[in-house]
Amino acid sequence: MTRTPTPTALPTFTFLLGALLLAAPAQAQTATSAGSAVQAALNNNSDVKTAQANLDKAQAANRAAQADPSSLVAAKLSAQNAAGLAQASLRGARMNTMQSTVGAYTALLEAQENVEVQTLQVQTDQKAVQVAQVKQGLGNATALDVQNAQNTLSASTQTLADARAQVTLASARLATLTGLGSGVRAGSAVSVPKLSTTLAGLQGGLSSLSALVSANNELSAAQLSVKLATNDFTPARTLQDAQTALANAQRSVGSAGQTAAQTLASAYQTAQNAYELQQVALNREAAAQKTYTQDAARLRSGTISAVELQATQLALKKAQYSRLQAQNNVLEALAALSVASGQNLTGIGGTL
């Protein structure tokens, strides 16, 4: 996480206080990367384990059916379809687990960063109370001014306490998903990859989604039923029923494909919007960094006070936090797009 360098002329009390406030809980906690968290979740998730067991069973049954000379064509197709659906279900379970873990990781990362923001806010408000008290002693501020500053400090102190509580909750959620144990911390922000794949390119892979695999399995079974019933020795009613089932299966495939395409298009647009908002946040952070650098120089030249620079530092910290949120939004949008497309676009966890 990016740290802003401290000018030599800036008093160090704010940084020392922040370090004291944050160091104690950090020592007792274990930091993990997003990649490690996702891998641990994939190894720990019950849905993934169940899907893997179902796949192993379906593949074994399919091998047996295909090798059995007495197995009829319908039984062979059914076993083959079951294995294909089990494979798609496993991929879907892994994708969903990745998405959930990414969301939990980014939530914890933001909660940790928010503690730092709120710590600096408390430090700034503490200084504001001191300034108000000094001014009151000089007759340049009223008792109400001091009270207002103290009220602001009380509010920011409570906000800091709430922020710390959110870290505990977010850590517990990530620990539950990953099995890494209590006290887990997010190690660092994730460098999100660019979205180089087109919407049309992603649409080409929708057939691997479990919903479409299931629909196509029904279609292939219905097609086989019609084929087996098209002869002189099968009752006409049987053929008619098979044809009706085939028409229904064809409509189901079309409906499933349309739903998947719409979900994909929506997720793709959301990801594009997230990238644009990330750029806005990056620009604002750059502007805040420039202002802080200028004010640090002004402090050294004696044209502003340390209190004024502390306010600039707080503004920079908030801009960095906003940029982190925007960056995490991109990662979460890519995770959702991965689930919608059946392709892992996050750069975390491999091909799944």
mmCIF file with all atom_site columns, N, CA and C in Angstrom, residues 237-304:
data_model
loop_
_atom_site.group_PDB
_atom_site.id
_atom_site.type_symbol
_atom_site.label_atom_id
_atom_site.label_alt_id
_atom_site.label_comp_id
_atom_site.label_asym_id
_atom_site.label_entity_id
_atom_site.label_seq_id
_atom_site.pdbx_PDB_ins_code
_atom_site.Cartn_x
_atom_site.Cartn_y
_atom_site.Cartn_z
_atom_site.occupancy
_atom_site.B_iso_or_equiv
_atom_site.pdbx_formal_charge
_atom_site.auth_seq_id
_atom_site.auth_comp_id
_atom_site.auth_asym_id
_atom_site.auth_atom_id
_atom_site.pdbx_PDB_model_num
ATOM 1   N N  . ARG A 1 237 ? -47.579 -41.958 -31.777 1.00 0.00 ? 237 ARG A N  1
ATOM 2   C CA . ARG A 1 237 ? -47.698 -41.081 -30.603 1.00 0.00 ? 237 ARG A CA 1
ATOM 3   C C  . ARG A 1 237 ? -46.347 -40.905 -29.907 1.00 0.00 ? 237 ARG A C  1
ATOM 4   N N  . THR A 1 238 ? -45.573 -41.958 -29.880 1.00 0.00 ? 238 THR A N  1
ATOM 5   C CA . THR A 1 238 ? -44.248 -41.872 -29.266 1.00 0.00 ? 238 THR A CA 1
ATOM 6   C C  . THR A 1 238 ? -43.378 -40.878 -30.028 1.00 0.00 ? 238 THR A C  1
ATOM 7   N N  . LEU A 1 239 ? -43.449 -40.946 -31.350 1.00 0.00 ? 239 LEU A N  1
ATOM 8   C CA . LEU A 1 239 ? -42.686 -40.010 -32.173 1.00 0.00 ? 239 LEU A CA 1
ATOM 9   C C  . LEU A 1 239 ? -43.170 -38.580 -31.959 1.00 0.00 ? 239 LEU A C  1
ATOM 10  N N  . GLN A 1 240 ? -44.469 -38.391 -31.888 1.00 0.00 ? 240 GLN A N  1
ATOM 11  C CA . GLN A 1 240 ? -45.018 -37.048 -31.671 1.00 0.00 ? 240 GLN A CA 1
ATOM 12  C C  . GLN A 1 240 ? -44.557 -36.472 -30.324 1.00 0.00 ? 240 GLN A C  1
ATOM 13  N N  . ASP A 1 241 ? -44.582 -37.318 -29.301 1.00 0.00 ? 241 ASP A N  1
ATOM 14  C CA . ASP A 1 241 ? -44.115 -36.857 -27.981 1.00 0.00 ? 241 ASP A CA 1
ATOM 15  C C  . ASP A 1 241 ? -42.635 -36.490 -28.025 1.00 0.00 ? 241 ASP A C  1
ATOM 16  N N  . ALA A 1 242 ? -41.860 -37.276 -28.743 1.00 0.00 ? 242 ALA A N  1
ATOM 17  C CA . ALA A 1 242 ? -40.421 -37.001 -28.851 1.00 0.00 ? 242 ALA A CA 1
ATOM 18  C C  . ALA A 1 242 ? -40.183 -35.689 -29.608 1.00 0.00 ? 242 ALA A C  1
ATOM 19  N N  . GLN A 1 243 ? -40.987 -35.455 -30.631 1.00 0.00 ? 243 GLN A N  1
ATOM 20  C CA . GLN A 1 243 ? -40.858 -34.223 -31.409 1.00 0.00 ? 243 GLN A CA 1
ATOM 21  C C  . GLN A 1 243 ? -41.238 -32.994 -30.557 1.00 0.00 ? 243 GLN A C  1
ATOM 22  N N  . THR A 1 244 ? -42.269 -33.153 -29.739 1.00 0.00 ? 244 THR A N  1
ATOM 23  C CA . THR A 1 244 ? -42.678 -32.064 -28.838 1.00 0.00 ? 244 THR A CA 1
ATOM 24  C C  . THR A 1 244 ? -41.558 -31.763 -27.830 1.00 0.00 ? 244 THR A C  1
ATOM 25  N N  . ALA A 1 245 ? -40.976 -32.828 -27.287 1.00 0.00 ? 245 ALA A N  1
ATOM 26  C CA . ALA A 1 245 ? -39.874 -32.653 -26.337 1.00 0.00 ? 245 ALA A CA 1
ATOM 27  C C  . ALA A 1 245 ? -38.680 -31.981 -27.007 1.00 0.00 ? 245 ALA A C  1
ATOM 28  N N  . LEU A 1 246 ? -38.447 -32.319 -28.274 1.00 0.00 ? 246 LEU A N  1
ATOM 29  C CA . LEU A 1 246 ? -37.349 -31.710 -29.018 1.00 0.00 ? 246 LEU A CA 1
ATOM 30  C C  . LEU A 1 246 ? -37.600 -30.214 -29.221 1.00 0.00 ? 246 LEU A C  1
ATOM 31  N N  . ALA A 1 247 ? -38.825 -29.852 -29.581 1.00 0.00 ? 247 ALA A N  1
ATOM 32  C CA . ALA A 1 247 ? -39.151 -28.438 -29.770 1.00 0.00 ? 247 ALA A CA 1
ATOM 33  C C  . ALA A 1 247 ? -38.979 -27.664 -28.463 1.00 0.00 ? 247 ALA A C  1
ATOM 34  N N  . ASN A 1 248 ? -39.406 -28.272 -27.367 1.00 0.00 ? 248 ASN A N  1
ATOM 35  C CA . ASN A 1 248 ? -39.241 -27.629 -26.060 1.00 0.00 ? 248 ASN A CA 1
ATOM 36  C C  . ASN A 1 248 ? -37.759 -27.453 -25.713 1.00 0.00 ? 248 ASN A C  1
ATOM 37  N N  . ALA A 1 249 ? -36.971 -28.472 -26.002 1.00 0.00 ? 249 ALA A N  1
ATOM 38  C CA . ALA A 1 249 ? -35.538 -28.416 -25.723 1.00 0.00 ? 249 ALA A CA 1
ATOM 39  C C  . ALA A 1 249 ? -34.857 -27.333 -26.558 1.00 0.00 ? 249 ALA A C  1
ATOM 40  N N  . GLN A 1 250 ? -35.280 -27.206 -27.800 1.00 0.00 ? 250 GLN A N  1
ATOM 41  C CA . GLN A 1 250 ? -34.712 -26.174 -28.667 1.00 0.00 ? 250 GLN A CA 1
ATOM 42  C C  . GLN A 1 250 ? -35.016 -24.778 -28.132 1.00 0.00 ? 250 GLN A C  1
ATOM 43  N N  . ARG A 1 251 ? -36.251 -24.592 -27.640 1.00 0.00 ? 251 ARG A N  1
ATOM 44  C CA . ARG A 1 251 ? -36.614 -23.300 -27.051 1.00 0.00 ? 251 ARG A CA 1
ATOM 45  C C  . ARG A 1 251 ? -35.819 -23.033 -25.773 1.00 0.00 ? 251 ARG A C  1
ATOM 46  N N  . SER A 1 252 ? -35.588 -24.076 -25.001 1.00 0.00 ? 252 SER A N  1
ATOM 47  C CA . SER A 1 252 ? -34.825 -23.923 -23.759 1.00 0.00 ? 252 SER A CA 1
ATOM 48  C C  . SER A 1 252 ? -33.385 -23.514 -24.046 1.00 0.00 ? 252 SER A C  1
ATOM 49  N N  . VAL A 1 253 ? -32.807 -24.113 -25.087 1.00 0.00 ? 253 VAL A N  1
ATOM 50  C CA . VAL A 1 253 ? -31.446 -23.745 -25.476 1.00 0.00 ? 253 VAL A CA 1
ATOM 51  C C  . VAL A 1 253 ? -31.399 -22.273 -25.902 1.00 0.00 ? 253 VAL A C  1
ATOM 52  N N  . GLY A 1 254 ? -32.379 -21.874 -26.692 1.00 0.00 ? 254 GLY A N  1
ATOM 53  C CA . GLY A 1 254 ? -32.419 -20.474 -27.134 1.00 0.00 ? 254 GLY A CA 1
ATOM 54  C C  . GLY A 1 254 ? -32.593 -19.518 -25.965 1.00 0.00 ? 254 GLY A C  1
ATOM 55  N N  . SER A 1 255 ? -33.477 -19.878 -25.026 1.00 0.00 ? 255 SER A N  1
ATOM 56  C CA . SER A 1 255 ? -33.714 -19.032 -23.870 1.00 0.00 ? 255 SER A CA 1
ATOM 57  C C  . SER A 1 255 ? -32.483 -18.945 -22.981 1.00 0.00 ? 255 SER A C  1
ATOM 58  N N  . ALA A 1 256 ? -31.840 -20.083 -22.744 1.00 0.00 ? 256 ALA A N  1
ATOM 59  C CA . ALA A 1 256 ? -30.635 -20.098 -21.913 1.00 0.00 ? 256 ALA A CA 1
ATOM 60  C C  . ALA A 1 256 ? -29.518 -19.287 -22.549 1.00 0.00 ? 256 ALA A C  1
ATOM 61  N N  . GLY A 1 257 ? -29.402 -19.411 -23.866 1.00 0.00 ? 257 GLY A N  1
ATOM 62  C CA . GLY A 1 257 ? -28.374 -18.644 -24.569 1.00 0.00 ? 257 GLY A CA 1
ATOM 63  C C  . GLY A 1 257 ? -28.631 -17.152 -24.499 1.00 0.00 ? 257 GLY A C  1
ATOM 64  N N  . GLN A 1 258 ? -29.895 -16.752 -24.645 1.00 0.00 ? 258 GLN A N  1
ATOM 65  C CA . GLN A 1 258 ? -30.246 -15.336 -24.583 1.00 0.00 ? 258 GLN A CA 1
ATOM 66  C C  . GLN A 1 258 ? -29.990 -14.777 -23.188 1.00 0.00 ? 258 GLN A C  1
ATOM 67  N N  . THR A 1 259 ? -30.366 -15.515 -22.175 1.00 0.00 ? 259 THR A N  1
ATOM 68  C CA . THR A 1 259 ? -30.140 -15.062 -20.799 1.00 0.00 ? 259 THR A CA 1
ATOM 69  C C  . THR A 1 259 ? -28.653 -14.918 -20.505 1.00 0.00 ? 259 THR A C  1
ATOM 70  N N  . ALA A 1 260 ? -27.878 -15.905 -20.930 1.00 0.00 ? 260 ALA A N  1
ATOM 71  C CA . ALA A 1 260 ? -26.434 -15.853 -20.704 1.00 0.00 ? 260 ALA A CA 1
ATOM 72  C C  . ALA A 1 260 ? -25.795 -14.674 -21.439 1.00 0.00 ? 260 ALA A C  1
ATOM 73  N N  . ALA A 1 261 ? -26.259 -14.409 -22.652 1.00 0.00 ? 261 ALA A N  1
ATOM 74  C CA . ALA A 1 261 ? -25.711 -13.297 -23.436 1.00 0.00 ? 261 ALA A CA 1
ATOM 75  C C  . ALA A 1 261 ? -26.043 -11.958 -22.791 1.00 0.00 ? 261 ALA A C  1
ATOM 76  N N  . GLN A 1 262 ? -27.255 -11.817 -22.274 1.00 0.00 ? 262 GLN A N  1
ATOM 77  C CA . GLN A 1 262 ? -27.652 -10.573 -21.626 1.00 0.00 ? 262 GLN A CA 1
ATOM 78  C C  . GLN A 1 262 ? -26.863 -10.349 -20.340 1.00 0.00 ? 262 GLN A C  1
ATOM 79  N N  . THR A 1 263 ? -26.701 -11.407 -19.566 1.00 0.00 ? 263 THR A N  1
ATOM 80  C CA . THR A 1 263 ? -25.918 -11.306 -18.334 1.00 0.00 ? 263 THR A CA 1
ATOM 81  C C  . THR A 1 263 ? -24.478 -10.929 -18.643 1.00 0.00 ? 263 THR A C  1
ATOM 82  N N  . LEU A 1 264 ? -23.929 -11.527 -19.678 1.00 0.00 ? 264 LEU A N  1
ATOM 83  C CA . LEU A 1 264 ? -22.554 -11.234 -20.086 1.00 0.00 ? 264 LEU A CA 1
ATOM 84  C C  . LEU A 1 264 ? -22.417 -9.776  -20.527 1.00 0.00 ? 264 LEU A C  1
ATOM 85  N N  . ALA A 1 265 ? -23.349 -9.305  -21.347 1.00 0.00 ? 265 ALA A N  1
ATOM 86  C CA . ALA A 1 265 ? -23.273 -7.925  -21.837 1.00 0.00 ? 265 ALA A CA 1
ATOM 87  C C  . ALA A 1 265 ? -23.346 -6.935  -20.682 1.00 0.00 ? 265 ALA A C  1
ATOM 88  N N  . SER A 1 266 ? -24.209 -7.213  -19.716 1.00 0.00 ? 266 SER A N  1
ATOM 89  C CA . SER A 1 266 ? -24.331 -6.331  -18.557 1.00 0.00 ? 266 SER A CA 1
ATOM 90  C C  . SER A 1 266 ? -23.044 -6.319  -17.736 1.00 0.00 ? 266 SER A C  1
ATOM 91  N N  . ALA A 1 267 ? -22.470 -7.500  -17.514 1.00 0.00 ? 267 ALA A N  1
ATOM 92  C CA . ALA A 1 267 ? -21.228 -7.597  -16.742 1.00 0.00 ? 267 ALA A CA 1
ATOM 93  C C  . ALA A 1 267 ? -20.081 -6.917  -17.475 1.00 0.00 ? 267 ALA A C  1
ATOM 94  N N  . TYR A 1 268 ? -20.069 -7.029  -18.787 1.00 0.00 ? 268 TYR A N  1
ATOM 95  C CA . TYR A 1 268 ? -19.010 -6.407  -19.586 1.00 0.00 ? 268 TYR A CA 1
ATOM 96  C C  . TYR A 1 268 ? -19.102 -4.886  -19.494 1.00 0.00 ? 268 TYR A C  1
ATOM 97  N N  . GLN A 1 269 ? -20.305 -4.349  -19.556 1.00 0.00 ? 269 GLN A N  1
ATOM 98  C CA . GLN A 1 269 ? -20.499 -2.902  -19.447 1.00 0.00 ? 269 GLN A CA 1
ATOM 99  C C  . GLN A 1 269 ? -20.107 -2.405  -18.064 1.00 0.00 ? 269 GLN A C  1
ATOM 100 N N  . THR A 1 270 ? -20.457 -3.167  -17.051 1.00 0.00 ? 270 THR A N  1
ATOM 101 C CA . THR A 1 270 ? -20.084 -2.802  -15.686 1.00 0.00 ? 270 THR A CA 1
ATOM 102 C C  . THR A 1 270 ? -18.575 -2.743  -15.537 1.00 0.00 ? 270 THR A C  1
ATOM 103 N N  . ALA A 1 271 ? -17.876 -3.701  -16.131 1.00 0.00 ? 271 ALA A N  1
ATOM 104 C CA . ALA A 1 271 ? -16.415 -3.711  -16.064 1.00 0.00 ? 271 ALA A CA 1
ATOM 105 C C  . ALA A 1 271 ? -15.830 -2.495  -16.776 1.00 0.00 ? 271 ALA A C  1
ATOM 106 N N  . GLN A 1 272 ? -16.357 -2.160  -17.938 1.00 0.00 ? 272 GLN A N  1
ATOM 107 C CA . GLN A 1 272 ? -15.872 -0.983  -18.656 1.00 0.00 ? 272 GLN A CA 1
ATOM 108 C C  . GLN A 1 272 ? -16.083 0.288   -17.841 1.00 0.00 ? 272 GLN A C  1
ATOM 109 N N  . ASN A 1 273 ? -17.241 0.408   -17.216 1.00 0.00 ? 273 ASN A N  1
ATOM 110 C CA . ASN A 1 273 ? -17.514 1.577   -16.378 1.00 0.00 ? 273 ASN A CA 1
ATOM 111 C C  . ASN A 1 273 ? -16.544 1.644   -15.204 1.00 0.00 ? 273 ASN A C  1
ATOM 112 N N  . ALA A 1 274 ? -16.241 0.488   -14.624 1.00 0.00 ? 274 ALA A N  1
ATOM 113 C CA . ALA A 1 274 ? -15.322 0.446   -13.490 1.00 0.00 ? 274 ALA A CA 1
ATOM 114 C C  . ALA A 1 274 ? -13.926 0.916   -13.894 1.00 0.00 ? 274 ALA A C  1
ATOM 115 N N  . TYR A 1 275 ? -13.490 0.536   -15.082 1.00 0.00 ? 275 TYR A N  1
ATOM 116 C CA . TYR A 1 275 ? -12.184 0.996   -15.573 1.00 0.00 ? 275 TYR A CA 1
ATOM 117 C C  . TYR A 1 275 ? -12.169 2.520   -15.727 1.00 0.00 ? 275 TYR A C  1
ATOM 118 N N  . GLU A 1 276 ? -13.237 3.076   -16.240 1.00 0.00 ? 276 GLU A N  1
ATOM 119 C CA . GLU A 1 276 ? -13.300 4.523   -16.432 1.00 0.00 ? 276 GLU A CA 1
ATOM 120 C C  . GLU A 1 276 ? -13.271 5.256   -15.089 1.00 0.00 ? 276 GLU A C  1
ATOM 121 N N  . LEU A 1 277 ? -14.003 4.745   -14.109 1.00 0.00 ? 277 LEU A N  1
ATOM 122 C CA . LEU A 1 277 ? -14.022 5.375   -12.790 1.00 0.00 ? 277 LEU A CA 1
ATOM 123 C C  . LEU A 1 277 ? -12.670 5.222   -12.093 1.00 0.00 ? 277 LEU A C  1
ATOM 124 N N  . GLN A 1 278 ? -11.994 4.134   -12.368 1.00 0.00 ? 278 GLN A N  1
ATOM 125 C CA . GLN A 1 278 ? -10.651 3.960   -11.805 1.00 0.00 ? 278 GLN A CA 1
ATOM 126 C C  . GLN A 1 278 ? -9.709  5.046   -12.325 1.00 0.00 ? 278 GLN A C  1
ATOM 127 N N  . GLN A 1 279 ? -9.826  5.363   -13.596 1.00 0.00 ? 279 GLN A N  1
ATOM 128 C CA . GLN A 1 279 ? -8.967  6.403   -14.165 1.00 0.00 ? 279 GLN A CA 1
ATOM 129 C C  . GLN A 1 279 ? -9.254  7.761   -13.534 1.00 0.00 ? 279 GLN A C  1
ATOM 130 N N  . VAL A 1 280 ? -10.526 8.034   -13.273 1.00 0.00 ? 280 VAL A N  1
ATOM 131 C CA . VAL A 1 280 ? -10.889 9.287   -12.593 1.00 0.00 ? 280 VAL A CA 1
ATOM 132 C C  . VAL A 1 280 ? -10.242 9.334   -11.214 1.00 0.00 ? 280 VAL A C  1
ATOM 133 N N  . ALA A 1 281 ? -10.309 8.214   -10.485 1.00 0.00 ? 281 ALA A N  1
ATOM 134 C CA . ALA A 1 281 ? -9.720  8.155   -9.144  1.00 0.00 ? 281 ALA A CA 1
ATOM 135 C C  . ALA A 1 281 ? -8.206  8.306   -9.195  1.00 0.00 ? 281 ALA A C  1
ATOM 136 N N  . LEU A 1 282 ? -7.576  7.721   -10.202 1.00 0.00 ? 282 LEU A N  1
ATOM 137 C CA . LEU A 1 282 ? -6.132  7.864   -10.369 1.00 0.00 ? 282 LEU A CA 1
ATOM 138 C C  . LEU A 1 282 ? -5.750  9.319   -10.628 1.00 0.00 ? 282 LEU A C  1
ATOM 139 N N  . ASN A 1 283 ? -6.529  10.003  -11.437 1.00 0.00 ? 283 ASN A N  1
ATOM 140 C CA . ASN A 1 283 ? -6.254  11.415  -11.726 1.00 0.00 ? 283 ASN A CA 1
ATOM 141 C C  . ASN A 1 283 ? -6.390  12.266  -10.474 1.00 0.00 ? 283 ASN A C  1
ATOM 142 N N  . ARG A 1 284 ? -7.400  11.972  -9.674  1.00 0.00 ? 284 ARG A N  1
ATOM 143 C CA . ARG A 1 284 ? -7.608  12.736  -8.439  1.00 0.00 ? 284 ARG A CA 1
ATOM 144 C C  . ARG A 1 284 ? -6.496  12.466  -7.435  1.00 0.00 ? 284 ARG A C  1
ATOM 145 N N  . GLU A 1 285 ? -6.048  11.221  -7.394  1.00 0.00 ? 285 GLU A N  1
ATOM 146 C CA . GLU A 1 285 ? -4.937  10.906  -6.496  1.00 0.00 ? 285 GLU A CA 1
ATOM 147 C C  . GLU A 1 285 ? -3.671  11.639  -6.929  1.00 0.00 ? 285 GLU A C  1
ATOM 148 N N  . ALA A 1 286 ? -3.433  11.675  -8.239  1.00 0.00 ? 286 ALA A N  1
ATOM 149 C CA . ALA A 1 286 ? -2.253  12.373  -8.749  1.00 0.00 ? 286 ALA A CA 1
ATOM 150 C C  . ALA A 1 286 ? -2.312  13.861  -8.403  1.00 0.00 ? 286 ALA A C  1
ATOM 151 N N  . ALA A 1 287 ? -3.505  14.450  -8.505  1.00 0.00 ? 287 ALA A N  1
ATOM 152 C CA . ALA A 1 287 ? -3.659  15.871  -8.170  1.00 0.00 ? 287 ALA A CA 1
ATOM 153 C C  . ALA A 1 287 ? -3.422  16.098  -6.681  1.00 0.00 ? 287 ALA A C  1
ATOM 154 N N  . ALA A 1 288 ? -3.952  15.187  -5.838  1.00 0.00 ? 288 ALA A N  1
ATOM 155 C CA . ALA A 1 288 ? -3.748  15.312  -4.397  1.00 0.00 ? 288 ALA A CA 1
ATOM 156 C C  . ALA A 1 288 ? -2.288  15.131  -4.031  1.00 0.00 ? 288 ALA A C  1
ATOM 157 N N  . GLN A 1 289 ? -1.614  14.217  -4.715  1.00 0.00 ? 289 GLN A N  1
ATOM 158 C CA . GLN A 1 289 ? -0.181  14.010  -4.470  1.00 0.00 ? 289 GLN A CA 1
ATOM 159 C C  . GLN A 1 289 ? 0.620   15.258  -4.843  1.00 0.00 ? 289 GLN A C  1
ATOM 160 N N  . LYS A 1 290 ? 0.259   15.877  -5.942  1.00 0.00 ? 290 LYS A N  1
ATOM 161 C CA . LYS A 1 290 ? 0.945   17.094  -6.371  1.00 0.00 ? 290 LYS A CA 1
ATOM 162 C C  . LYS A 1 290 ? 0.737   18.221  -5.357  1.00 0.00 ? 290 LYS A C  1
ATOM 163 N N  . THR A 1 291 ? -0.486  18.351  -4.877  1.00 0.00 ? 291 THR A N  1
ATOM 164 C CA . THR A 1 291 ? -0.780  19.381  -3.877  1.00 0.00 ? 291 THR A CA 1
ATOM 165 C C  . THR A 1 291 ? 0.012   19.133  -2.603  1.00 0.00 ? 291 THR A C  1
ATOM 166 N N  . TYR A 1 292 ? 0.079   17.877  -2.176  1.00 0.00 ? 292 TYR A N  1
ATOM 167 C CA . TYR A 1 292 ? 0.832   17.557  -0.964  1.00 0.00 ? 292 TYR A CA 1
ATOM 168 C C  . TYR A 1 292 ? 2.312   17.871  -1.137  1.00 0.00 ? 292 TYR A C  1
ATOM 169 N N  . THR A 1 293 ? 2.867   17.514  -2.284  1.00 0.00 ? 293 THR A N  1
ATOM 170 C CA . THR A 1 293 ? 4.284   17.796  -2.543  1.00 0.00 ? 293 THR A CA 1
ATOM 171 C C  . THR A 1 293 ? 4.550   19.298  -2.509  1.00 0.00 ? 293 THR A C  1
ATOM 172 N N  . GLN A 1 294 ? 3.651   20.063  -3.110  1.00 0.00 ? 294 GLN A N  1
ATOM 173 C CA . GLN A 1 294 ? 3.810   21.524  -3.111  1.00 0.00 ? 294 GLN A CA 1
ATOM 174 C C  . GLN A 1 294 ? 3.714   22.088  -1.697  1.00 0.00 ? 294 GLN A C  1
ATOM 175 N N  . ASP A 1 295 ? 2.740   21.575  -0.928  1.00 0.00 ? 295 ASP A N  1
ATOM 176 C CA . ASP A 1 295 ? 2.569   22.082  0.432   1.00 0.00 ? 295 ASP A CA 1
ATOM 177 C C  . ASP A 1 295 ? 3.737   21.686  1.328   1.00 0.00 ? 295 ASP A C  1
ATOM 178 N N  . ALA A 1 296 ? 4.313   20.521  1.091   1.00 0.00 ? 296 ALA A N  1
ATOM 179 C CA . ALA A 1 296 ? 5.494   20.124  1.849   1.00 0.00 ? 296 ALA A CA 1
ATOM 180 C C  . ALA A 1 296 ? 6.639   21.107  1.596   1.00 0.00 ? 296 ALA A C  1
ATOM 181 N N  . ALA A 1 297 ? 6.775   21.514  0.345   1.00 0.00 ? 297 ALA A N  1
ATOM 182 C CA . ALA A 1 297 ? 7.796   22.509  0.020   1.00 0.00 ? 297 ALA A CA 1
ATOM 183 C C  . ALA A 1 297 ? 7.468   23.858  0.664   1.00 0.00 ? 297 ALA A C  1
ATOM 184 N N  . ARG A 1 298 ? 6.192   24.208  0.682   1.00 0.00 ? 298 ARG A N  1
ATOM 185 C CA . ARG A 1 298 ? 5.783   25.472  1.319   1.00 0.00 ? 298 ARG A CA 1
ATOM 186 C C  . ARG A 1 298 ? 6.056   25.448  2.814   1.00 0.00 ? 298 ARG A C  1
ATOM 187 N N  . LEU A 1 299 ? 5.883   24.272  3.440   1.00 0.00 ? 299 LEU A N  1
ATOM 188 C CA . LEU A 1 299 ? 6.187   24.156  4.868   1.00 0.00 ? 299 LEU A CA 1
ATOM 189 C C  . LEU A 1 299 ? 7.673   24.387  5.119   1.00 0.00 ? 299 LEU A C  1
ATOM 190 N N  . ARG A 1 300 ? 8.491   23.782  4.272   1.00 0.00 ? 300 ARG A N  1
ATOM 191 C CA . ARG A 1 300 ? 9.933   23.959  4.436   1.00 0.00 ? 300 ARG A CA 1
ATOM 192 C C  . ARG A 1 300 ? 10.352  25.414  4.245   1.00 0.00 ? 300 ARG A C  1
ATOM 193 N N  . SER A 1 301 ? 9.621   26.107  3.381   1.00 0.00 ? 301 SER A N  1
ATOM 194 C CA . SER A 1 301 ? 9.949   27.523  3.147   1.00 0.00 ? 301 SER A CA 1
ATOM 195 C C  . SER A 1 301 ? 9.302   28.436  4.179   1.00 0.00 ? 301 SER A C  1
ATOM 196 N N  . GLY A 1 302 ? 8.443   27.874  5.009   1.00 0.00 ? 302 GLY A N  1
ATOM 197 C CA . GLY A 1 302 ? 7.846   28.658  6.079   1.00 0.00 ? 302 GLY A CA 1
ATOM 198 C C  . GLY A 1 302 ? 6.603   29.428  5.698   1.00 0.00 ? 302 GLY A C  1
ATOM 199 N N  . THR A 1 303 ? 5.985   29.088  4.568   1.00 0.00 ? 303 THR A N  1
ATOM 200 C CA . THR A 1 303 ? 4.803   29.850  4.129   1.00 0.00 ? 303 THR A CA 1
ATOM 201 C C  . THR A 1 303 ? 3.486   29.224  4.598   1.00 0.00 ? 303 THR A C  1
ATOM 202 N N  . ILE A 1 304 ? 3.524   27.978  5.085   1.00 0.00 ? 304 ILE A N  1
ATOM 203 C CA . ILE A 1 304 ? 2.331   27.373  5.690   1.00 0.00 ? 304 ILE A CA 1
ATOM 204 C C  . ILE A 1 304 ? 2.753   26.677  6.973   1.00 0.00 ? 304 ILE A C  1
#
